[in-house]
PDB file of C-alpha atoms in Angstrom:
ATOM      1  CA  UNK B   1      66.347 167.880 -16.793  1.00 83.00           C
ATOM      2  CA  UNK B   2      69.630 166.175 -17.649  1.00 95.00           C
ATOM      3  CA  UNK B   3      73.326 167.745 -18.976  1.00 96.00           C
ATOM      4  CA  UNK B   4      74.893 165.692 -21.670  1.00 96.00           C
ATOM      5  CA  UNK B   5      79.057 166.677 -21.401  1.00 97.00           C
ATOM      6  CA  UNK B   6      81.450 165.402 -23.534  1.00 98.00           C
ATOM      7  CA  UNK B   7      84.357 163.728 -22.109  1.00 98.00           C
ATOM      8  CA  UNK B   8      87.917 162.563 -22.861  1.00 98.00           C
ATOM      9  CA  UNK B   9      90.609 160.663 -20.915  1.00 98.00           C
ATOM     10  CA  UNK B  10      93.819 159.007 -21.513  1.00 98.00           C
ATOM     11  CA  UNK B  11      94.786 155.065 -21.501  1.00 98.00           C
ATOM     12  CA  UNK B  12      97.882 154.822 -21.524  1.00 95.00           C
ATOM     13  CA  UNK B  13      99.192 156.937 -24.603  1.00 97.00           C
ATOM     14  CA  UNK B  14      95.733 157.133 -26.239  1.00 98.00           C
ATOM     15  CA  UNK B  15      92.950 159.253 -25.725  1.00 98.00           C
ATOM     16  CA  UNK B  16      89.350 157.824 -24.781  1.00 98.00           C
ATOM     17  CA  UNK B  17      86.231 159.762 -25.627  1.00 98.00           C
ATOM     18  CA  UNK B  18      82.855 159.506 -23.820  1.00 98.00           C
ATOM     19  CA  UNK B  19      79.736 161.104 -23.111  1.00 98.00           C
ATOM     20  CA  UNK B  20      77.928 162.290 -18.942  1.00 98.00           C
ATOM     21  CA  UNK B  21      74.961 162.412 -18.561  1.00 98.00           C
ATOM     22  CA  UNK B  22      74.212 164.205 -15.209  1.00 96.00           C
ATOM     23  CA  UNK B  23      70.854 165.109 -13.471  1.00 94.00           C
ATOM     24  CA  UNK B  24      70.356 169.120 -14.371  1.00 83.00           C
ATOM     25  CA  UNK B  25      69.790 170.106 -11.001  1.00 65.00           C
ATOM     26  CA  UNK B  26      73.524 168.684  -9.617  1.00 47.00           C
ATOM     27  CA  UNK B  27      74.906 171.680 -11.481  1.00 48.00           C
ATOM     28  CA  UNK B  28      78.409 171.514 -11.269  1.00 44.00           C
ATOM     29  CA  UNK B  29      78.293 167.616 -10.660  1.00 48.00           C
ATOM     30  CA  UNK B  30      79.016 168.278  -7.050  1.00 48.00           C
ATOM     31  CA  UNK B  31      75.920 166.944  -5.715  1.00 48.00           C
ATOM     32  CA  UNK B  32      75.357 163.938  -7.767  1.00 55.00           C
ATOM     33  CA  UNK B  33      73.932 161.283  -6.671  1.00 69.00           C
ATOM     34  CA  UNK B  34      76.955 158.985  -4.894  1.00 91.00           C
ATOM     35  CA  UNK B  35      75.622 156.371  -6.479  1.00 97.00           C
ATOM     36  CA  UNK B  36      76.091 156.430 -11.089  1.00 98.00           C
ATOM     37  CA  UNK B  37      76.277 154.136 -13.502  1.00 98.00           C
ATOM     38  CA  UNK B  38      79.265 153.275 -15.894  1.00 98.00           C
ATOM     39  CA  UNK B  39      77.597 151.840 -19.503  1.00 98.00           C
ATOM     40  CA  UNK B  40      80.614 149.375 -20.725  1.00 97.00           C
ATOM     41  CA  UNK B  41      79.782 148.971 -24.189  1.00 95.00           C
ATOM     42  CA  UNK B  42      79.858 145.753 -25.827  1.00 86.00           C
ATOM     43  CA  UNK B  43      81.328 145.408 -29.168  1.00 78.00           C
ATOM     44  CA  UNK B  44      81.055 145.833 -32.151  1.00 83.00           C
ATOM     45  CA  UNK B  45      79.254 149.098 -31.071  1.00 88.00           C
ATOM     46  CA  UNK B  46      80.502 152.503 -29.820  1.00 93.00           C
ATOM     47  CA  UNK B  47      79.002 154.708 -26.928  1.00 96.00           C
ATOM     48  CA  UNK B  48      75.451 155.623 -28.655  1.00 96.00           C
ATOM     49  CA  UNK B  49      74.237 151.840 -28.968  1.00 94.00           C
ATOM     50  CA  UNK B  50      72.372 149.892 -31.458  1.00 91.00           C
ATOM     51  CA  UNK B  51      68.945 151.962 -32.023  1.00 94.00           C
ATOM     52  CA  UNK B  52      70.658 154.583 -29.255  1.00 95.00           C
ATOM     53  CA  UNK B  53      70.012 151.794 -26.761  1.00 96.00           C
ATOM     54  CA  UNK B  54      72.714 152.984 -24.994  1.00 98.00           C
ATOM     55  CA  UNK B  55      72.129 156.992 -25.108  1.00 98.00           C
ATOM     56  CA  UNK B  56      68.222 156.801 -24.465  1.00 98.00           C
ATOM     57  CA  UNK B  57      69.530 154.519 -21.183  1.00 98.00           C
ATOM     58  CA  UNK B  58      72.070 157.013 -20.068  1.00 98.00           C
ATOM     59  CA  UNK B  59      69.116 159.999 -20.549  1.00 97.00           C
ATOM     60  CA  UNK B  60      66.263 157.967 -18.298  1.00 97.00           C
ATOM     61  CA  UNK B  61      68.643 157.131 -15.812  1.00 97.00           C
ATOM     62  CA  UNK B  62      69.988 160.802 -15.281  1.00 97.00           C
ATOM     63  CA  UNK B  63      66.561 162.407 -15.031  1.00 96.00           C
ATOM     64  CA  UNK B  64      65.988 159.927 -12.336  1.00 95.00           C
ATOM     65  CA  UNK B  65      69.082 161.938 -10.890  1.00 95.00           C
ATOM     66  CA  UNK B  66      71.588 158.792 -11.816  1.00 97.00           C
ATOM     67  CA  UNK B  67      74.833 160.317 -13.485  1.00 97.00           C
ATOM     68  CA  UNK B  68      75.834 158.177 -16.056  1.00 98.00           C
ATOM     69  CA  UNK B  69      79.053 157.515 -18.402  1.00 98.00           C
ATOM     70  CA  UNK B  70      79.115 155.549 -21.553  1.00 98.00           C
ATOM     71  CA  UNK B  71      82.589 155.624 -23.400  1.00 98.00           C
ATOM     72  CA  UNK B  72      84.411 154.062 -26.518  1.00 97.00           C
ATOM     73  CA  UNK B  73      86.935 151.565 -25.599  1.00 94.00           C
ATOM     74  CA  UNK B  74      90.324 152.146 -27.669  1.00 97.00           C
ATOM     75  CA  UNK B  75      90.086 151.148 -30.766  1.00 95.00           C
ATOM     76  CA  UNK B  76      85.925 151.976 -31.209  1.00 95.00           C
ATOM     77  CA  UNK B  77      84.162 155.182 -32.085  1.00 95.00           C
ATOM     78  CA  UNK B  78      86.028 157.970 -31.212  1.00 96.00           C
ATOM     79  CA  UNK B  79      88.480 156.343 -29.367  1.00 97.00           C
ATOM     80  CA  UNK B  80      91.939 156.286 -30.277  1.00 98.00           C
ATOM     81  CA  UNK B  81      93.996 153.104 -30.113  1.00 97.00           C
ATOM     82  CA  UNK B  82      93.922 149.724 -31.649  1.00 96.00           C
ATOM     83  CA  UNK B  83      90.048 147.816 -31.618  1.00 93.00           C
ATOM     84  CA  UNK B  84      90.677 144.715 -28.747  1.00 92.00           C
ATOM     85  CA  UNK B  85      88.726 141.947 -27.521  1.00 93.00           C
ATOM     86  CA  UNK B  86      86.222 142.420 -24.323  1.00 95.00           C
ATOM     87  CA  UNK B  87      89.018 140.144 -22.652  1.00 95.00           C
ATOM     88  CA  UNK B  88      91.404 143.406 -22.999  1.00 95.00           C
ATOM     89  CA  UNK B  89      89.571 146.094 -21.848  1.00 97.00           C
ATOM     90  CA  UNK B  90      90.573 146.295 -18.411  1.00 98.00           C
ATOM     91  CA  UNK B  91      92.489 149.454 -18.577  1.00 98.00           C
ATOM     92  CA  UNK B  92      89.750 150.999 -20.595  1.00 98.00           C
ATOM     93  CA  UNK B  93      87.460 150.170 -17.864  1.00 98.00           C
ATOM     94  CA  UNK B  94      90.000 151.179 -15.118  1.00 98.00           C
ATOM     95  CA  UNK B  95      90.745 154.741 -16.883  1.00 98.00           C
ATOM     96  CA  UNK B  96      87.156 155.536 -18.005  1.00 98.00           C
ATOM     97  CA  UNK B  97      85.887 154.716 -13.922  1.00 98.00           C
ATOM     98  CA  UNK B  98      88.963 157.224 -12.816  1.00 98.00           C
ATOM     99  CA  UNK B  99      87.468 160.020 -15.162  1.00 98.00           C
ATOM    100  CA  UNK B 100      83.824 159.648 -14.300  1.00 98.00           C
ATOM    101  CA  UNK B 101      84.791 159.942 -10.608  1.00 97.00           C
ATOM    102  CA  UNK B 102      86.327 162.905 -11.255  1.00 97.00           C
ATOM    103  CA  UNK B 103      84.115 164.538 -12.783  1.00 96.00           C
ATOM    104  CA  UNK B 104      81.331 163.511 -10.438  1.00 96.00           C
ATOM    105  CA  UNK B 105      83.464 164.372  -6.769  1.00 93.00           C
ATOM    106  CA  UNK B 106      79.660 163.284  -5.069  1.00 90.00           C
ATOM    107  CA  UNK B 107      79.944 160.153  -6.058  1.00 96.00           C
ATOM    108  CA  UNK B 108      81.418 157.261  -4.017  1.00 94.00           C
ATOM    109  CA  UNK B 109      80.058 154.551  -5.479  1.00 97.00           C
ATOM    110  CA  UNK B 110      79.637 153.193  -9.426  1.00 98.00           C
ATOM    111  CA  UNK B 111      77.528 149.964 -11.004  1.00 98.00           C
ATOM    112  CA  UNK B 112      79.028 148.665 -14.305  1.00 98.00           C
ATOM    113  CA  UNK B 113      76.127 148.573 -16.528  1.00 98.00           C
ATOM    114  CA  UNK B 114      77.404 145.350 -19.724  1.00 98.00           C
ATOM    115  CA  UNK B 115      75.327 143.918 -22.023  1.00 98.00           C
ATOM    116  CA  UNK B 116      76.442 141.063 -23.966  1.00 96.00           C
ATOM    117  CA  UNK B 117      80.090 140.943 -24.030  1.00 96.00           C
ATOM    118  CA  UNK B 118      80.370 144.060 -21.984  1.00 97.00           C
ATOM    119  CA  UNK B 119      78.595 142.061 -18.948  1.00 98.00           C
ATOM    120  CA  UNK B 120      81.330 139.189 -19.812  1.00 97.00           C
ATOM    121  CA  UNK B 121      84.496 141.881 -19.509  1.00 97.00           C
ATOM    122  CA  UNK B 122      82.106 143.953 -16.051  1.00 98.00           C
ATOM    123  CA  UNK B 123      82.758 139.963 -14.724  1.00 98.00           C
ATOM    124  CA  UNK B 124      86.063 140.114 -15.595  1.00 98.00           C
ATOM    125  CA  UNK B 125      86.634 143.262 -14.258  1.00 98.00           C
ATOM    126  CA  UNK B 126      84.420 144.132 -11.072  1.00 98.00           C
ATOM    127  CA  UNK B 127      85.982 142.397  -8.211  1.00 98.00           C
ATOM    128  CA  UNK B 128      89.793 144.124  -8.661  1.00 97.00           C
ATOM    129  CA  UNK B 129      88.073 147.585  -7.905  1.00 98.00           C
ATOM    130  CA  UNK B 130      86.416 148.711  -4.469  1.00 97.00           C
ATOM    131  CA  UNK B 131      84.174 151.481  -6.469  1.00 98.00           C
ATOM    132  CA  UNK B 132      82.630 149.060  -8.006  1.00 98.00           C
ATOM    133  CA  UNK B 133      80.026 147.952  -5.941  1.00 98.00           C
ATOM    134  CA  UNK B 134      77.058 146.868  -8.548  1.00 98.00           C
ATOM    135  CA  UNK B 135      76.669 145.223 -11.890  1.00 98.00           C
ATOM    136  CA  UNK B 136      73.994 145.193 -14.133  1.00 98.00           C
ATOM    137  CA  UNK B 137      74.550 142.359 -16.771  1.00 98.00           C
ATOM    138  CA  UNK B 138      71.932 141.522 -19.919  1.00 98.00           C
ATOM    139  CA  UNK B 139      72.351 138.837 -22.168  1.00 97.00           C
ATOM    140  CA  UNK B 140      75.488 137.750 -20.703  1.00 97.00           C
ATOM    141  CA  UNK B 141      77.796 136.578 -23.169  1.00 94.00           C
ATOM    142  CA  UNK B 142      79.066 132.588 -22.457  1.00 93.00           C
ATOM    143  CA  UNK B 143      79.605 131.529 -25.621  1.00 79.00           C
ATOM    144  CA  UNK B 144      81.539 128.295 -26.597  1.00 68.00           C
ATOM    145  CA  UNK B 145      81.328 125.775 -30.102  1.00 62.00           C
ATOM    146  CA  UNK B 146      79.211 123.325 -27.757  1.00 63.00           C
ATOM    147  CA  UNK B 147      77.473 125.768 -25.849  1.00 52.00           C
ATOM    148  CA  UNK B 148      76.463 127.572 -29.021  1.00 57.00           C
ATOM    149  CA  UNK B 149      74.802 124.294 -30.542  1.00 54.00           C
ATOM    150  CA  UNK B 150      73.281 122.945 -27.856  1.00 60.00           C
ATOM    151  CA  UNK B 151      70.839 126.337 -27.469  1.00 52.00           C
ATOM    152  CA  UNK B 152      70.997 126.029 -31.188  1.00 49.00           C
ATOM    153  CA  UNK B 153      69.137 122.818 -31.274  1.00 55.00           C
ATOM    154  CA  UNK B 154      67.244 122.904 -28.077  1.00 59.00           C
ATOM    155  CA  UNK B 155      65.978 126.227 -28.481  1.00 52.00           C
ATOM    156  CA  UNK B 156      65.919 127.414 -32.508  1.00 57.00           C
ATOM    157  CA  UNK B 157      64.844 123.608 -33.762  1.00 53.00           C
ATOM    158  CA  UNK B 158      62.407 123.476 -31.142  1.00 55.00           C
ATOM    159  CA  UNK B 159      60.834 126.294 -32.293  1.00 58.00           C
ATOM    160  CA  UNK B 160      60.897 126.142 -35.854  1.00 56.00           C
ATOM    161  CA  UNK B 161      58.694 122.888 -35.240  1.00 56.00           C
ATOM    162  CA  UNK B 162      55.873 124.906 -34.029  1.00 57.00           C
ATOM    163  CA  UNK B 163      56.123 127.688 -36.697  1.00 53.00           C
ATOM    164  CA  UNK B 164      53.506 127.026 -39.559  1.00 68.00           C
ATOM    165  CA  UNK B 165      56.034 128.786 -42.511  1.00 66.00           C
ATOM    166  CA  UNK B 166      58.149 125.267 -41.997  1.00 46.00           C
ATOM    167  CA  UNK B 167      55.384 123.152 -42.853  1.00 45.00           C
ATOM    168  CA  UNK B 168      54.195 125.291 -45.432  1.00 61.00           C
ATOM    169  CA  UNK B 169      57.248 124.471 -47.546  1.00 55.00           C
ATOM    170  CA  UNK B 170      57.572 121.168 -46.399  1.00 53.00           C
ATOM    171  CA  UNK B 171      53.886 120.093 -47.638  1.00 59.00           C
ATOM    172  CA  UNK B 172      55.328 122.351 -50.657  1.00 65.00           C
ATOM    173  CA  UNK B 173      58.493 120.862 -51.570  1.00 57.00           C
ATOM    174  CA  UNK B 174      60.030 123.964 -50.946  1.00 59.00           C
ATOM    175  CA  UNK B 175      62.180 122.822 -47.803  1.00 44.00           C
ATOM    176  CA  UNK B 176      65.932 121.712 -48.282  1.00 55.00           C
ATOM    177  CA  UNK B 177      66.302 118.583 -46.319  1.00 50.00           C
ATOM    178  CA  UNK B 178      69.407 117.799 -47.345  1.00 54.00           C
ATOM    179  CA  UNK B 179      70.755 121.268 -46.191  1.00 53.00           C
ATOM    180  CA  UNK B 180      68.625 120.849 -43.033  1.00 50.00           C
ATOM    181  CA  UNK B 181      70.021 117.367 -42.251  1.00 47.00           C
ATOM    182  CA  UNK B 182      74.015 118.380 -42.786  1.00 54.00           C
ATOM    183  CA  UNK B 183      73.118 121.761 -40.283  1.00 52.00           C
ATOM    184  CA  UNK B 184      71.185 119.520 -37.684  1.00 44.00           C
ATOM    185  CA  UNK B 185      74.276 117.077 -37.731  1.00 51.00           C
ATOM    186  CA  UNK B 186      76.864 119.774 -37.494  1.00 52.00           C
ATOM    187  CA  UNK B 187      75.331 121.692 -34.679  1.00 40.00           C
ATOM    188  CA  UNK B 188      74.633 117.909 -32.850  1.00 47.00           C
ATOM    189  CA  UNK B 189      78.520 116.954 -33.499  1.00 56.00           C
ATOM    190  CA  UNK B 190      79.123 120.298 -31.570  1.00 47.00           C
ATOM    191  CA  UNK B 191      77.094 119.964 -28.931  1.00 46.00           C
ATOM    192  CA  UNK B 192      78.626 116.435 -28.060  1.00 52.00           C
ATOM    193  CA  UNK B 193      82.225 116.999 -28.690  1.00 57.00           C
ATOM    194  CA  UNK B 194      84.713 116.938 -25.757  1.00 49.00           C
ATOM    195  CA  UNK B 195      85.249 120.771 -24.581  1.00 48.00           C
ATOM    196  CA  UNK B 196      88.715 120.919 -26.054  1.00 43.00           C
ATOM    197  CA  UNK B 197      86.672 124.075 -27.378  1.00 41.00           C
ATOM    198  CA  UNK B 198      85.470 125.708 -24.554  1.00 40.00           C
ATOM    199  CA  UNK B 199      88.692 127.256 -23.781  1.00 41.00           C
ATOM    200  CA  UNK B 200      88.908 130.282 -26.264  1.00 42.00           C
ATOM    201  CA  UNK B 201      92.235 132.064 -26.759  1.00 44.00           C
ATOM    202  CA  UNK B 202      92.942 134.698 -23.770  1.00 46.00           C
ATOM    203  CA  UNK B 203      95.025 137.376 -24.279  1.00 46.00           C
ATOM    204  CA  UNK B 204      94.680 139.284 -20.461  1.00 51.00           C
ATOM    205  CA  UNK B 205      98.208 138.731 -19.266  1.00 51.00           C
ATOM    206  CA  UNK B 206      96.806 139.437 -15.974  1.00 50.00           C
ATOM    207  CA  UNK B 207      95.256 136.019 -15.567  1.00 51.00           C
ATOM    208  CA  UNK B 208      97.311 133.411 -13.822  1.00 53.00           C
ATOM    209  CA  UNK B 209      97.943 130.358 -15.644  1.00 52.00           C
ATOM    210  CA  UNK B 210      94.822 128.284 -14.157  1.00 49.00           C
ATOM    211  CA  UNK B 211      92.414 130.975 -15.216  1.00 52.00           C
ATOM    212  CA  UNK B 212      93.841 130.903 -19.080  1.00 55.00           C
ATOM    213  CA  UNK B 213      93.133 127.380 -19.011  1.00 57.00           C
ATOM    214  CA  UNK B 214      88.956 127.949 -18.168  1.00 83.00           C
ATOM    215  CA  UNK B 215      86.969 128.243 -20.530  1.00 91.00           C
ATOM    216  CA  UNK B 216      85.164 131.433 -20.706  1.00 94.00           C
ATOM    217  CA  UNK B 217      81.812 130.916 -18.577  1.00 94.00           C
ATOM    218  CA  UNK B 218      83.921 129.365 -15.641  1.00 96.00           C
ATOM    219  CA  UNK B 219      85.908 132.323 -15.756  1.00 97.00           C
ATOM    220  CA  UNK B 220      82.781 134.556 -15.874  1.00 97.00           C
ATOM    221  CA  UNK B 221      81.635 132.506 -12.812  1.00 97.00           C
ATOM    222  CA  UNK B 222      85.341 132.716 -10.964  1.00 98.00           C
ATOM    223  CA  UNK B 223      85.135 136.754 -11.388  1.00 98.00           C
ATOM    224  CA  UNK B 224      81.375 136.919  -9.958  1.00 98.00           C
ATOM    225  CA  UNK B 225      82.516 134.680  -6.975  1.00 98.00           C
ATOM    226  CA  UNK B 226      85.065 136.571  -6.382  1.00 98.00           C
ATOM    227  CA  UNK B 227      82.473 140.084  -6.599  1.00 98.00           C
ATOM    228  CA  UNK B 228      81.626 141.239  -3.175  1.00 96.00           C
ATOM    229  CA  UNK B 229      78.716 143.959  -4.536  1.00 98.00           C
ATOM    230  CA  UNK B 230      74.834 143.165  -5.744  1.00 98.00           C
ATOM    231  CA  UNK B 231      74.172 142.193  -9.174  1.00 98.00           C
ATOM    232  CA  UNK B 232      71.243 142.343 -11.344  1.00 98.00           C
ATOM    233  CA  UNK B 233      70.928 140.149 -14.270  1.00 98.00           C
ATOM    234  CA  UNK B 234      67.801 140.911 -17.138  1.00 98.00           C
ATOM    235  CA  UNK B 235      67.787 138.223 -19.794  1.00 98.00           C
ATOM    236  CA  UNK B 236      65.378 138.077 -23.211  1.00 98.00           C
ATOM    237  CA  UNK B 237      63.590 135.315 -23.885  1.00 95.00           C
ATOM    238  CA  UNK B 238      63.961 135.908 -27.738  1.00 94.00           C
ATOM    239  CA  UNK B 239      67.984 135.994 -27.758  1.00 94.00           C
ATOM    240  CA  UNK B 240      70.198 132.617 -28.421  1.00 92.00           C
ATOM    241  CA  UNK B 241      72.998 134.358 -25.903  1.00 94.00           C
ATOM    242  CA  UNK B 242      70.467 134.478 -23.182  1.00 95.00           C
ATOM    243  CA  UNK B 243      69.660 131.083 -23.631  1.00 93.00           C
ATOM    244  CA  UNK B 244      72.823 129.903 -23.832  1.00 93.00           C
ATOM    245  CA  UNK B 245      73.532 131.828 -20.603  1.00 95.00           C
ATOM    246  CA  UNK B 246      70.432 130.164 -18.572  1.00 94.00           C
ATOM    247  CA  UNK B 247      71.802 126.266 -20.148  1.00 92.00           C
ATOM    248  CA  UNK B 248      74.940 127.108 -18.850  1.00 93.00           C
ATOM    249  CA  UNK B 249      74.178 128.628 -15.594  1.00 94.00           C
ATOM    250  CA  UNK B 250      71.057 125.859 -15.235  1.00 93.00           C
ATOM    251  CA  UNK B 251      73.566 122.860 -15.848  1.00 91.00           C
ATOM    252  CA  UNK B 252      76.079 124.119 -13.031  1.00 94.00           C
ATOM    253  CA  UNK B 253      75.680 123.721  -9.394  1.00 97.00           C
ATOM    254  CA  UNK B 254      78.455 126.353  -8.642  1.00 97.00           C
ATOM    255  CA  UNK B 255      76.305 128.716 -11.232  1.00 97.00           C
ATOM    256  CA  UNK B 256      73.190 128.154  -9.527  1.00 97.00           C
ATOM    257  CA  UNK B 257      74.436 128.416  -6.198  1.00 97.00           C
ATOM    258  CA  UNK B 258      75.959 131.915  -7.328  1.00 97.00           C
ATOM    259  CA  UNK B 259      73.015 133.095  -8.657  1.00 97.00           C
ATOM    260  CA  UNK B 260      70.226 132.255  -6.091  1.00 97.00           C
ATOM    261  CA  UNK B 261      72.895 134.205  -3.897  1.00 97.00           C
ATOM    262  CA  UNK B 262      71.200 137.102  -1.702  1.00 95.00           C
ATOM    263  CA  UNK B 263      72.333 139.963  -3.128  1.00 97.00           C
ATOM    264  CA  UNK B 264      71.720 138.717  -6.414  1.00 98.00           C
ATOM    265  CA  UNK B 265      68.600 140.006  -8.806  1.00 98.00           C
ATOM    266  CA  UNK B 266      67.181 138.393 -12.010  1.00 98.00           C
ATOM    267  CA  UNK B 267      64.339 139.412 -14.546  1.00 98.00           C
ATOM    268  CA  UNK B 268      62.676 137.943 -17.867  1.00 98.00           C
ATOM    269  CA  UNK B 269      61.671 139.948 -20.653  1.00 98.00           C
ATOM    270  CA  UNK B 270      59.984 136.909 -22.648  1.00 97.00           C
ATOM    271  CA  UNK B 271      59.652 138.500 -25.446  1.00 97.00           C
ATOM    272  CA  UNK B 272      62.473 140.717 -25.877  1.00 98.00           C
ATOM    273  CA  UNK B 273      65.365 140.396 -28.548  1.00 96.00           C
ATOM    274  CA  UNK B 274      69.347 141.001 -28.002  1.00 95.00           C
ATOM    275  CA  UNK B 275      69.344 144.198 -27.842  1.00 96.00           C
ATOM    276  CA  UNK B 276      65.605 145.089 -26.536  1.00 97.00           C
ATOM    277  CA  UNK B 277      65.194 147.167 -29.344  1.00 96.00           C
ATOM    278  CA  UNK B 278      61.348 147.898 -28.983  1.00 97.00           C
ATOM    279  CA  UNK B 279      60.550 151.161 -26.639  1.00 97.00           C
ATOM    280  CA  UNK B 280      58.293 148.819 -24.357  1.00 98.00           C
ATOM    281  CA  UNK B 281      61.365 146.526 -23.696  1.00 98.00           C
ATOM    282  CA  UNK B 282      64.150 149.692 -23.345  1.00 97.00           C
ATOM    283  CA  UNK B 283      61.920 151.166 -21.303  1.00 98.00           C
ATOM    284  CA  UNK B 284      61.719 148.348 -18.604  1.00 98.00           C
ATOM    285  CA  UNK B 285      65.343 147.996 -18.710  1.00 98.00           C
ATOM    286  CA  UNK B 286      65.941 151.527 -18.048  1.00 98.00           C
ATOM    287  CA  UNK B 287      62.891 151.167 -14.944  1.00 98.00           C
ATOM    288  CA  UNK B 288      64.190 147.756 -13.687  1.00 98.00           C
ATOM    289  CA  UNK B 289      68.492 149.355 -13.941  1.00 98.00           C
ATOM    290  CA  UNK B 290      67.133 152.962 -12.150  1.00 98.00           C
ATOM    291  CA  UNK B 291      65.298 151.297  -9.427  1.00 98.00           C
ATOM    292  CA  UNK B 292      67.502 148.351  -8.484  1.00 98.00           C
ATOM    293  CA  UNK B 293      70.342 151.268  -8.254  1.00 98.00           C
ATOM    294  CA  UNK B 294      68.532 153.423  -5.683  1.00 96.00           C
ATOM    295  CA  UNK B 295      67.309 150.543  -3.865  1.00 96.00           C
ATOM    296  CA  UNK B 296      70.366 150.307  -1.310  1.00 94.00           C
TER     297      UNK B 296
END
């Protein structure tokens, strides 16, 4: 039902590898679907994915007659090159969509497929290219010092309250309070502290001055106002980055406004992890990211 081809492509003076997968029946690629899917791989990973997340993806969505490209950015897997940050990988991203449209002629369309990171650098990325005209995002990745504690304390202390293994070493003198108390005050120092931290280093030269200033989820949020396509966000409800993304995105009218945006998708997987590593949870993902593609 679906053709797995290897690929490569240059970037500049280094050669990218990656993997098609293409529905069986389009043959010669010719009569793809003209809509695919480009899987932008977060890192540290290369193209197959933790617990072939990514390869199991590429294989539903092709025998639903999606074609599909997952690559190594330079520097990863195969990939030649030296390893860069997702805030670099613009070229990558640019080089890898040129070879998947030509090896898929039927195709006039492509939706950037990122979790984690990858959905940070599809932001970054989506609204400087007219092919682009979807983006699938999971777990999006928003991550400052502050931002970090405050999801740290509002959602891993909440929950370690409830868990019974907590009071069982309590009532057992087997809990560390001192180590608990200095953790709890770190993370609380964090999550107060003035957002001289929220601006991490950027390295994209192509960013005007303001931009390098942001911090990182104001310039996810300036990159997905400036995205004209649809966009379909799934978040776990057992992942700190997904929480982290809803705090952020909850606390910010701009955010909200974005994302209650027609156009714009969302769905829960409560009790999913990072990387929805159980076959249930893949599965959906692969259901929710096939339909949502043919649905326009």
């Amino acid at each position: 039902m679906v053709e797995q081809r290897a690929t490569s492509f240059q970037c500049g003076e280094n050669w990218l590898y990656g993997i098609l997968s293409l529905p069986q029946s389009a043959g010669a690629a010719a009569d793809a679907g003209r809509r695919g899917v480009l899987v932008v791989v977060g890192g540290p990973q290369y193209r197959v994915g933790s617990h072939r997340q990514f390869a199991l993806l590429a294989h539903a969505l092709a025998a639903q007659q999606i074609p599909v490209m997952r690559f190594d950015y330079r520097g990863m897997g195969d990939s030649e090159g030296a390893a860069r940050s997702f805030e670099e990988v613009d070229d990558d991203v640019r080089a890898a969509l040129d070879a998947f449209c030509a090896a898929v002629p039927g195709m006039s369309e492509v939706v950037i497929w990122g979790l984690c990171d990858a959905a940070s650098a599809a932001l970054f990325y989506a609204h400087q290219d007219r092919r682009v005209t979807g983006l699938v995002l999971l777990n999006p990745w928003v991550r400052t010092e502050a931002g970090m504690a405050k999801a740290y304390l509002k959602h891993y202390y909440l929950s370690r309250l409830m868990a019974p293994e907590l009071w069982r070493k309590i009532f057992t003198g087997g809990f560390q309070f001192g180590a608990a108390l200095r953790s709890f005050l770190s993370l609380a120092g964090a999550a107060v502290r003035p957002r001289q931290d929220a601006a991490a280093p950027v390295v994209n030269a192509s960013l005007a001055p303001a931009q390098r200033a942001a911090s990182l989820p104001d310039r996810m949020l300036d990159g997905l106002e400036r995205f004209q396509g649809r966009v379909l966000i799934i978040l776990s409800g057992n992942d700190l980055t997904a929480q982290e993304f809803s705090d952020v995105a909850g606390a910010s009218a701009r955010w909200r406004r974005r994302l209650q945006a027609p156009g714009v998708q969302q769905h829960a997987l409560p009790a999913a992890n990072h990387t929805f590593s159980q076959r249930e949870w893949r599965d959906q993902v692969a259901g929710w990211t096939a339909q949502w593609t043919k649905s326009w």
